[in-house]
mmCIF file of C-alpha atoms and ligand atoms in Angstrom:
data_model
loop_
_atom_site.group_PDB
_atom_site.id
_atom_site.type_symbol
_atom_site.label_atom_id
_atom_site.label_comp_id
_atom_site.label_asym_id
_atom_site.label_seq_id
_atom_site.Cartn_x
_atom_site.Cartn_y
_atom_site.Cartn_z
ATOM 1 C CA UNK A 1 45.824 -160.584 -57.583
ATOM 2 C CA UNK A 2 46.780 -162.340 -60.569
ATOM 3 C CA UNK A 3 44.483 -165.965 -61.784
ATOM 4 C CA UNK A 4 46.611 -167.082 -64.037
ATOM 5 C CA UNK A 5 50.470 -166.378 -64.200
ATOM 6 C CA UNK A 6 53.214 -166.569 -67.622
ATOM 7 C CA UNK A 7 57.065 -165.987 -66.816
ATOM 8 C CA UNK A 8 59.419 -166.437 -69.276
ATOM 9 C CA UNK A 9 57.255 -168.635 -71.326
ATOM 10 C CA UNK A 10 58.771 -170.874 -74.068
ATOM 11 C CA UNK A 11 57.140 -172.992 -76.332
ATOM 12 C CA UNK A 12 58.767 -174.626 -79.408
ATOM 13 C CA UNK A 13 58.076 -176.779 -81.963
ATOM 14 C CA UNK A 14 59.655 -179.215 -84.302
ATOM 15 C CA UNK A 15 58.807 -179.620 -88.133
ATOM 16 C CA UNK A 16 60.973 -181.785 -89.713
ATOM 17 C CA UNK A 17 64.580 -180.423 -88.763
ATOM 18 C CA UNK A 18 63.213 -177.195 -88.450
ATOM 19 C CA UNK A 19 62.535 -175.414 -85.145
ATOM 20 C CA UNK A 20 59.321 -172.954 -84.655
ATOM 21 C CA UNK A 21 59.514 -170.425 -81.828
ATOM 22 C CA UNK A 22 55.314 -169.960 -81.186
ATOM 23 C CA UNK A 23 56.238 -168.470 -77.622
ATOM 24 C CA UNK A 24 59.548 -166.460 -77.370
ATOM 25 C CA UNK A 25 60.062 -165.940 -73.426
ATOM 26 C CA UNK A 26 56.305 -164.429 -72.851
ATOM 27 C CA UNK A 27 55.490 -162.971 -69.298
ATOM 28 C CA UNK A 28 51.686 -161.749 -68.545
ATOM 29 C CA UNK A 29 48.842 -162.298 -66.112
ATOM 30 C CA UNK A 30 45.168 -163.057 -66.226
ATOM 31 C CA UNK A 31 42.987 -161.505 -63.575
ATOM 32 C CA UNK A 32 40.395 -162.850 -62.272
ATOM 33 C CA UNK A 33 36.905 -160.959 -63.276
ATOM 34 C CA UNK A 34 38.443 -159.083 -66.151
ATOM 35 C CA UNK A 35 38.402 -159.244 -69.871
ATOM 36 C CA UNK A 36 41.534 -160.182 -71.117
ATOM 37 C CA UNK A 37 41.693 -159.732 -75.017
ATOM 38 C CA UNK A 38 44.751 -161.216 -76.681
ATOM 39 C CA UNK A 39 45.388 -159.720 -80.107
ATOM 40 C CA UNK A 40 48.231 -160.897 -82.728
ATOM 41 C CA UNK A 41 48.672 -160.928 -86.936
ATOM 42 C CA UNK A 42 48.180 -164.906 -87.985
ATOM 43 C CA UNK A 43 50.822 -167.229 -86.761
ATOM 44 C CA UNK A 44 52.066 -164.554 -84.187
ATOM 45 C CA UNK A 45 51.355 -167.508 -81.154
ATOM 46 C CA UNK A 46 47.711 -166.300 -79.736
ATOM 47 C CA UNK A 47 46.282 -170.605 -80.303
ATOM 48 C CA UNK A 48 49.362 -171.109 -78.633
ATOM 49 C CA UNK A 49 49.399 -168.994 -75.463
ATOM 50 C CA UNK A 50 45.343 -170.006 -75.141
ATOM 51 C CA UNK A 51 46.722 -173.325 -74.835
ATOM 52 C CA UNK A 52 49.271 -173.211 -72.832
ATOM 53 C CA UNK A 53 46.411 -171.315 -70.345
ATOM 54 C CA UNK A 54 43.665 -173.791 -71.077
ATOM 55 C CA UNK A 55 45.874 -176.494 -70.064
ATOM 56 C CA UNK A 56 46.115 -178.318 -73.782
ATOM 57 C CA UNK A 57 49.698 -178.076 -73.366
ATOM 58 C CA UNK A 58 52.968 -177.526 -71.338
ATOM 59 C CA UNK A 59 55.277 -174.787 -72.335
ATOM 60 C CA UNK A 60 59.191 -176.073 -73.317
ATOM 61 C CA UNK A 61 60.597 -173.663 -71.002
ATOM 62 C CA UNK A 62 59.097 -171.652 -68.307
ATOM 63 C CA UNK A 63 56.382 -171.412 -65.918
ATOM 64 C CA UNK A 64 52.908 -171.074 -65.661
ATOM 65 C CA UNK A 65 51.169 -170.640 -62.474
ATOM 66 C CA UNK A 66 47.037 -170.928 -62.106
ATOM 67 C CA UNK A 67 45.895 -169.702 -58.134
ATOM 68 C CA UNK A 68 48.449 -172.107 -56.552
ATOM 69 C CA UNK A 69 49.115 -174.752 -58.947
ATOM 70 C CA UNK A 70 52.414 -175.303 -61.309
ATOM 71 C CA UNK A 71 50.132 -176.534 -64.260
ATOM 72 C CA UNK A 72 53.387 -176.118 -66.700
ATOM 73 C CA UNK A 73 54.769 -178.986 -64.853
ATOM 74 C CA UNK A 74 51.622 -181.039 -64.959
ATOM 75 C CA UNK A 75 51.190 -184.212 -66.831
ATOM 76 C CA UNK A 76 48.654 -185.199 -69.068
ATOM 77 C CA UNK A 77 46.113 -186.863 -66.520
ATOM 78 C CA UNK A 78 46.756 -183.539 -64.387
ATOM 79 C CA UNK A 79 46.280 -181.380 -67.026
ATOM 80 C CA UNK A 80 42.871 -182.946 -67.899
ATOM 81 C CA UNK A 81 41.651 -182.324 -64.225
ATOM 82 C CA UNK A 82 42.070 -178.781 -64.186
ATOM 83 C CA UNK A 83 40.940 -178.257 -67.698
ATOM 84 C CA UNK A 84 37.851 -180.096 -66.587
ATOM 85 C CA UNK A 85 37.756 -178.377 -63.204
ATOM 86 C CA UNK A 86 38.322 -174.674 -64.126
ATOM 87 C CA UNK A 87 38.340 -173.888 -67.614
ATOM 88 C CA UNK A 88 35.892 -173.209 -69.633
ATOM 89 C CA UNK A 89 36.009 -172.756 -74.070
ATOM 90 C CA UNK A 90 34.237 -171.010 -76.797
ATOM 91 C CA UNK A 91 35.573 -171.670 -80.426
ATOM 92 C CA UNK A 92 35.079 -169.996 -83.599
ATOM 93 C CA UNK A 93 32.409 -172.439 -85.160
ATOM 94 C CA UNK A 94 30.804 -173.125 -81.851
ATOM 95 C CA UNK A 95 31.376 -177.141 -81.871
ATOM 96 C CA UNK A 96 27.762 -177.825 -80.971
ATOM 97 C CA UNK A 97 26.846 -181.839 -81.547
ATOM 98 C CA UNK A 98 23.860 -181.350 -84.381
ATOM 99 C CA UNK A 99 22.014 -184.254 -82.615
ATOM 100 C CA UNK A 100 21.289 -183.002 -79.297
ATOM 101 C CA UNK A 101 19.351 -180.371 -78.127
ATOM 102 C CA UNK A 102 20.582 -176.908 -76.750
ATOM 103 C CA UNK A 103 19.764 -178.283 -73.301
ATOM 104 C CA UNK A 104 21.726 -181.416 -74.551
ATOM 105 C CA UNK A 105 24.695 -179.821 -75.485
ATOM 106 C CA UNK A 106 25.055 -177.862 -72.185
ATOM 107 C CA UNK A 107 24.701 -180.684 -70.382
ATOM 108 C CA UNK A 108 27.784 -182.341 -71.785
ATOM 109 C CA UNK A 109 30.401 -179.211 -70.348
ATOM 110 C CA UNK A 110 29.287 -179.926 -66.694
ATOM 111 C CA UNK A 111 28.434 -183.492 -66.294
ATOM 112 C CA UNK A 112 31.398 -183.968 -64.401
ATOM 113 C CA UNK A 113 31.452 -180.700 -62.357
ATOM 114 C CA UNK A 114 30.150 -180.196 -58.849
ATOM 115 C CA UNK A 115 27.975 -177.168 -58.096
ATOM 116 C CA UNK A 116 27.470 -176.305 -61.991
ATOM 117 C CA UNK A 117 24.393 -174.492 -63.123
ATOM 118 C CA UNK A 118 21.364 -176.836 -64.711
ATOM 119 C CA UNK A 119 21.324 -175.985 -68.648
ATOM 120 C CA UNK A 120 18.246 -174.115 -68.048
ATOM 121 C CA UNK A 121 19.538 -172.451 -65.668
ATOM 122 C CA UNK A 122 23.126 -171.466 -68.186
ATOM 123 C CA UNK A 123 20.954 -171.238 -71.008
ATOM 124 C CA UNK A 124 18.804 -168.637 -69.321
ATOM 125 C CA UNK A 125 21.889 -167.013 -68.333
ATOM 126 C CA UNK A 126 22.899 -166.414 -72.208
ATOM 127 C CA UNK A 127 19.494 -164.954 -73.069
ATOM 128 C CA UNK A 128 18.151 -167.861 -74.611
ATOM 129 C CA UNK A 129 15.194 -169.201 -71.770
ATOM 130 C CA UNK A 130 12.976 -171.011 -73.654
ATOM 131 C CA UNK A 131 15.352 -172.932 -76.424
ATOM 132 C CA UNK A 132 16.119 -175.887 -74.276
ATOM 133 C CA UNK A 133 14.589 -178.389 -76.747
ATOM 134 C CA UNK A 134 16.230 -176.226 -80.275
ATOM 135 C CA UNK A 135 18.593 -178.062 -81.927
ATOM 136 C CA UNK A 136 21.487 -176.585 -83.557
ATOM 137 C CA UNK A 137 20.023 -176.338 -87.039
ATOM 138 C CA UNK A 138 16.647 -174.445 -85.264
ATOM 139 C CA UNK A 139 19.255 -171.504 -83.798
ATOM 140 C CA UNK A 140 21.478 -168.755 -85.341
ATOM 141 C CA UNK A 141 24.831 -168.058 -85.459
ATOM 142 C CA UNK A 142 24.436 -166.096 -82.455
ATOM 143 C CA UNK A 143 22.079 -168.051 -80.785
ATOM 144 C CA UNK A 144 24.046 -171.364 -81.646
ATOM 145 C CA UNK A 145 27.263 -169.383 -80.092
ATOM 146 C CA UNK A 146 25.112 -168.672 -76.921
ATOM 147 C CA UNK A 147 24.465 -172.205 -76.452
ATOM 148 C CA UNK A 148 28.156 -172.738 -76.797
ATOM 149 C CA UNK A 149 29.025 -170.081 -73.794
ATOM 150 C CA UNK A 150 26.341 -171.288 -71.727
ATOM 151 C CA UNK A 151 28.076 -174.894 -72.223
ATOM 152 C CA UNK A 152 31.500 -173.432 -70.946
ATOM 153 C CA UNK A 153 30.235 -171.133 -68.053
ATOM 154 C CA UNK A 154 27.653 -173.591 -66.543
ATOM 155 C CA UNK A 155 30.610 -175.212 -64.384
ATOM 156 C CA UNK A 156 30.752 -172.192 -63.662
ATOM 157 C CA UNK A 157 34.898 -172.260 -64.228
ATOM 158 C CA UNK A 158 37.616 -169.704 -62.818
ATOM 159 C CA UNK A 159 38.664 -168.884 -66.629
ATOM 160 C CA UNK A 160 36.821 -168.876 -69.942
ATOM 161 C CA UNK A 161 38.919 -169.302 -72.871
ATOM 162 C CA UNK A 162 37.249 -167.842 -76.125
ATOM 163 C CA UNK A 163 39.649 -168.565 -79.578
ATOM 164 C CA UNK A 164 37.953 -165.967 -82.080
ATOM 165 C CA UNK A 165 34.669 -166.274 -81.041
ATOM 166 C CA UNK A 166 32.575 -163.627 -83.314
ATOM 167 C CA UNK A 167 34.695 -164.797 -86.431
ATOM 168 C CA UNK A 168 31.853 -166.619 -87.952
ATOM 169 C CA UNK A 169 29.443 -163.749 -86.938
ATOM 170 C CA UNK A 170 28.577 -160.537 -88.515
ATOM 171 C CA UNK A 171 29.541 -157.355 -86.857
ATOM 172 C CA UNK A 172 26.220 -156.933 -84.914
ATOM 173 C CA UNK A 173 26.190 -160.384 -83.976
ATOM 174 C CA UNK A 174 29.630 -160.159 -82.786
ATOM 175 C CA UNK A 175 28.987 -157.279 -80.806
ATOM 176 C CA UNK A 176 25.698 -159.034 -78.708
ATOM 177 C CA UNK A 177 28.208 -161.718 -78.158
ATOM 178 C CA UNK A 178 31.160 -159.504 -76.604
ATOM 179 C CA UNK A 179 28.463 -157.632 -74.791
ATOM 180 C CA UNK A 180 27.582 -161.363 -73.505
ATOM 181 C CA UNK A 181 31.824 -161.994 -72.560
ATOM 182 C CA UNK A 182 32.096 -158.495 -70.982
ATOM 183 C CA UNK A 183 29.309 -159.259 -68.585
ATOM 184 C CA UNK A 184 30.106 -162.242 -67.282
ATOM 185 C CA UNK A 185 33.653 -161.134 -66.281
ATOM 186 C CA UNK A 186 31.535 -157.720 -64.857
ATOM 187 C CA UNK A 187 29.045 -160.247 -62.825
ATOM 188 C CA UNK A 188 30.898 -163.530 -62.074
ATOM 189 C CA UNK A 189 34.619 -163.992 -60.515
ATOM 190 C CA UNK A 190 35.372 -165.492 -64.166
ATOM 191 C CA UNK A 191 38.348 -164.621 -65.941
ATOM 192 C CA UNK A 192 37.383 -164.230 -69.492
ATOM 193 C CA UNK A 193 40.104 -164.355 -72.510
ATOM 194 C CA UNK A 194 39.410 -163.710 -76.078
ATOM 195 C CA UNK A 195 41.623 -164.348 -78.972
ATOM 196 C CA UNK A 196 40.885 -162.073 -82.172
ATOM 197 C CA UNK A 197 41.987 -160.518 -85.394
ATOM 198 C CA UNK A 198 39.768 -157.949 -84.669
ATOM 199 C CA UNK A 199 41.519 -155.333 -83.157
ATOM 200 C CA UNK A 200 38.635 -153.012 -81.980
ATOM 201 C CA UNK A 201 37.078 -155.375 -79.703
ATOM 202 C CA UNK A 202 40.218 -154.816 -77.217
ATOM 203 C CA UNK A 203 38.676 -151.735 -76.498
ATOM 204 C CA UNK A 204 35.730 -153.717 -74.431
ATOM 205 C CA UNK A 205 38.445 -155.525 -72.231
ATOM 206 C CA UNK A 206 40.186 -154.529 -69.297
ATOM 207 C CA UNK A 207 43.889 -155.696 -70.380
ATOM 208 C CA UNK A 208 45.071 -156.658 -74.452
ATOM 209 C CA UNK A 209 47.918 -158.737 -74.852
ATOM 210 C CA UNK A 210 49.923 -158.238 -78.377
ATOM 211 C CA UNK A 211 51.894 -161.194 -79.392
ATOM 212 C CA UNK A 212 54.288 -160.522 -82.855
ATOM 213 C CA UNK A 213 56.540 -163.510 -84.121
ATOM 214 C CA UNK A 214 55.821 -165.261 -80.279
ATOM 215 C CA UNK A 215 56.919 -162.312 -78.541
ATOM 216 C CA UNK A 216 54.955 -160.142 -76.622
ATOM 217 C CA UNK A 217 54.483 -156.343 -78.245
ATOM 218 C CA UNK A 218 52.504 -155.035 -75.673
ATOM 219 C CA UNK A 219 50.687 -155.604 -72.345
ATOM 220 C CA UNK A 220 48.051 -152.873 -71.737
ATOM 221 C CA UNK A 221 46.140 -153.671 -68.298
ATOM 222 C CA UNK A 222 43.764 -151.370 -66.309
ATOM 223 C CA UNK A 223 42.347 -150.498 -69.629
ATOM 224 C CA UNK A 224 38.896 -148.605 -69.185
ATOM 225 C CA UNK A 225 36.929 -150.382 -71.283
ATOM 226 C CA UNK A 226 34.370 -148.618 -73.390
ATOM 227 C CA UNK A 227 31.159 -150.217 -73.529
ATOM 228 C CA UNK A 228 30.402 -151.955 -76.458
ATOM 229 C CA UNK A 229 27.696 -150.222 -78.067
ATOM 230 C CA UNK A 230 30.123 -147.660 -78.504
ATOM 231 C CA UNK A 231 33.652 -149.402 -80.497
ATOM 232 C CA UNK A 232 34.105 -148.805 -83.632
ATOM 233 C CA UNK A 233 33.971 -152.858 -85.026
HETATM 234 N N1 LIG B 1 51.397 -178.141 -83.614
HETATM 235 C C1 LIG B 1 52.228 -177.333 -84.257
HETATM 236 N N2 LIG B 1 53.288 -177.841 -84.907
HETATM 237 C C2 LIG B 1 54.164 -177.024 -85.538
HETATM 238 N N3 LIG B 1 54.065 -175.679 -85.577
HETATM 239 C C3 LIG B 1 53.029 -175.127 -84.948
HETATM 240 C C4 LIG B 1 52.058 -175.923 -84.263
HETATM 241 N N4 LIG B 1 51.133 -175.073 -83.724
HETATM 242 C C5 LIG B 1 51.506 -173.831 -84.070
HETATM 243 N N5 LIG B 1 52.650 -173.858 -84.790
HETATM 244 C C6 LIG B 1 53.372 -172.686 -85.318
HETATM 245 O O1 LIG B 1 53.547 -171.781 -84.239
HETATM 246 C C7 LIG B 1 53.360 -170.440 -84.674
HETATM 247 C C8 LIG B 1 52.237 -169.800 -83.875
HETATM 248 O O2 LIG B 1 51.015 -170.455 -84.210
HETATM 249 P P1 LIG B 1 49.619 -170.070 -83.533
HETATM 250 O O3 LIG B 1 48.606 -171.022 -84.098
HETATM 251 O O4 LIG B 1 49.767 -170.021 -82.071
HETATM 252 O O5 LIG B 1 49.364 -168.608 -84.113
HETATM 253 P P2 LIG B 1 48.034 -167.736 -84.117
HETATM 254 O O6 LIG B 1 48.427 -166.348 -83.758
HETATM 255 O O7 LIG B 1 46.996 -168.386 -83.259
HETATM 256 O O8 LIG B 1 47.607 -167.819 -85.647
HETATM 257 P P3 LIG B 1 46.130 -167.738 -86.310
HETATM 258 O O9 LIG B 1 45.588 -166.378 -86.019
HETATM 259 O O10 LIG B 1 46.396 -167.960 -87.769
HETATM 260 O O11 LIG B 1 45.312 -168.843 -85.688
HETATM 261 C C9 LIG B 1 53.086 -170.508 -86.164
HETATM 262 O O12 LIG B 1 54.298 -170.298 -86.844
HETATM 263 C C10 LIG B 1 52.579 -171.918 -86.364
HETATM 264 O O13 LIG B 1 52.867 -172.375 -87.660
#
């Protein structure tokens, strides 16, 4: 059973009088309680396709089905009720606000959500009991990238949507922090998707997407992934 469904996804853009294909008629699936990692040169449409699944925008042509919902036909006040309700993200420089506390910053991805975990309770989750009161400035790169997963899991949301999330990190931070993605697909009902340059860290996920020029290269799925003490980074 599929989460999140792409068919014949189109999404264009307009610079001037120039046209940009991103998406060029993409078709793949997100499954719930996987690993998803979506690989792709620069400018081959991986921001893009996260969007279009996070719910930041509608494709030009095409559909894009999430449980039972048409979200490529939503509009924009429909669009920000299931990005609130089900999605979670994880960016590359963490967005933490510098003057609130780890606890703080939580707090502010699940104010609105029913049934989400308390910060301590998400920031315990991450491996970081005990930092409630840090600030952003007080934590590492890791640690600060922690706080920023606990902040999109603790509404607990049916997908997680990480855009390159160990590219400020070094290669053993990266690694806790994949080792942190691959078990909460492993323990929750999450659907986690990560966007990276990095090709080795497919080899932790369950399916890789390849995206070249907008179209898609490649759709491994069923993947056994190998844990990731073991890849190669
Ligand atoms: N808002 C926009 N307006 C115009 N063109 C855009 C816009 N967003 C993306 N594009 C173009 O769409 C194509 C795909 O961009 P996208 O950002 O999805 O690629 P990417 O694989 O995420 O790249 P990177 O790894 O560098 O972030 C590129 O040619 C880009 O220039």
């Amino acid at each position: 059973m599929s989460l999140i469904s792409l068919t014949n996804v189109v999404k264009k853009y307009s610079v001037g009088k120039q046209e940009v294909i991103a998406l060029d008629h993409i078709s793949f699936e997100i499954k719930p309680a996987k690993m998803t990692v979506v690989l792709g040169p620069s400018g081959s449409g991986k921001s893009t396709a996260l969007n279009m699944l996070g719910g930041m925008d509608t494709p030009t042509s095409g559909t894009i089905w999430a449980d039972d919902q048409e979200i490529s036909t939503f509009n924009d006040g429909q669009l920000t009720l299931y990005r609130r309700d089900h999605v979670g993200f994880v960016f590359q420089h963490y967005n933490l606000i510098p003057n609130l506390t780890a606890a703080e910053n939580v707090g502010i991805g699940s104010q609105y959500s029913r049934d989400a975990m308390s910060p301590a309770e998400a920031l315990a989750s991450v491996g970081l009991a005990g930092r409630e009161r840090s600030f952003p400035s007080e934590l590492s790169g890791g640690q600060m990238q922690r706080v920023a997963i606990a902040r999109a899991i603790a509404k607990r949301p049916r997908l997680l949507l990480c855009d390159e999330p160990t590219g400020a990190l070094d290669s053993g931070t990266g690694r806790t922090v994949i080792e942190l993605l691959r078990s909460i697909a492993d323990t929750t009902d999450t659907a986690v998707v990560v966007v990276t340059h990095n090709a080795s860290i497919a080899a932790a996920g369950d399916a890789t997407v390849t995206l070249h020029d907008g179209q898609l290269q490649s759709h491994v799925q069923y993947q056994v992934p190998v844990p990731v003490g073991e890849i190669d980074w």
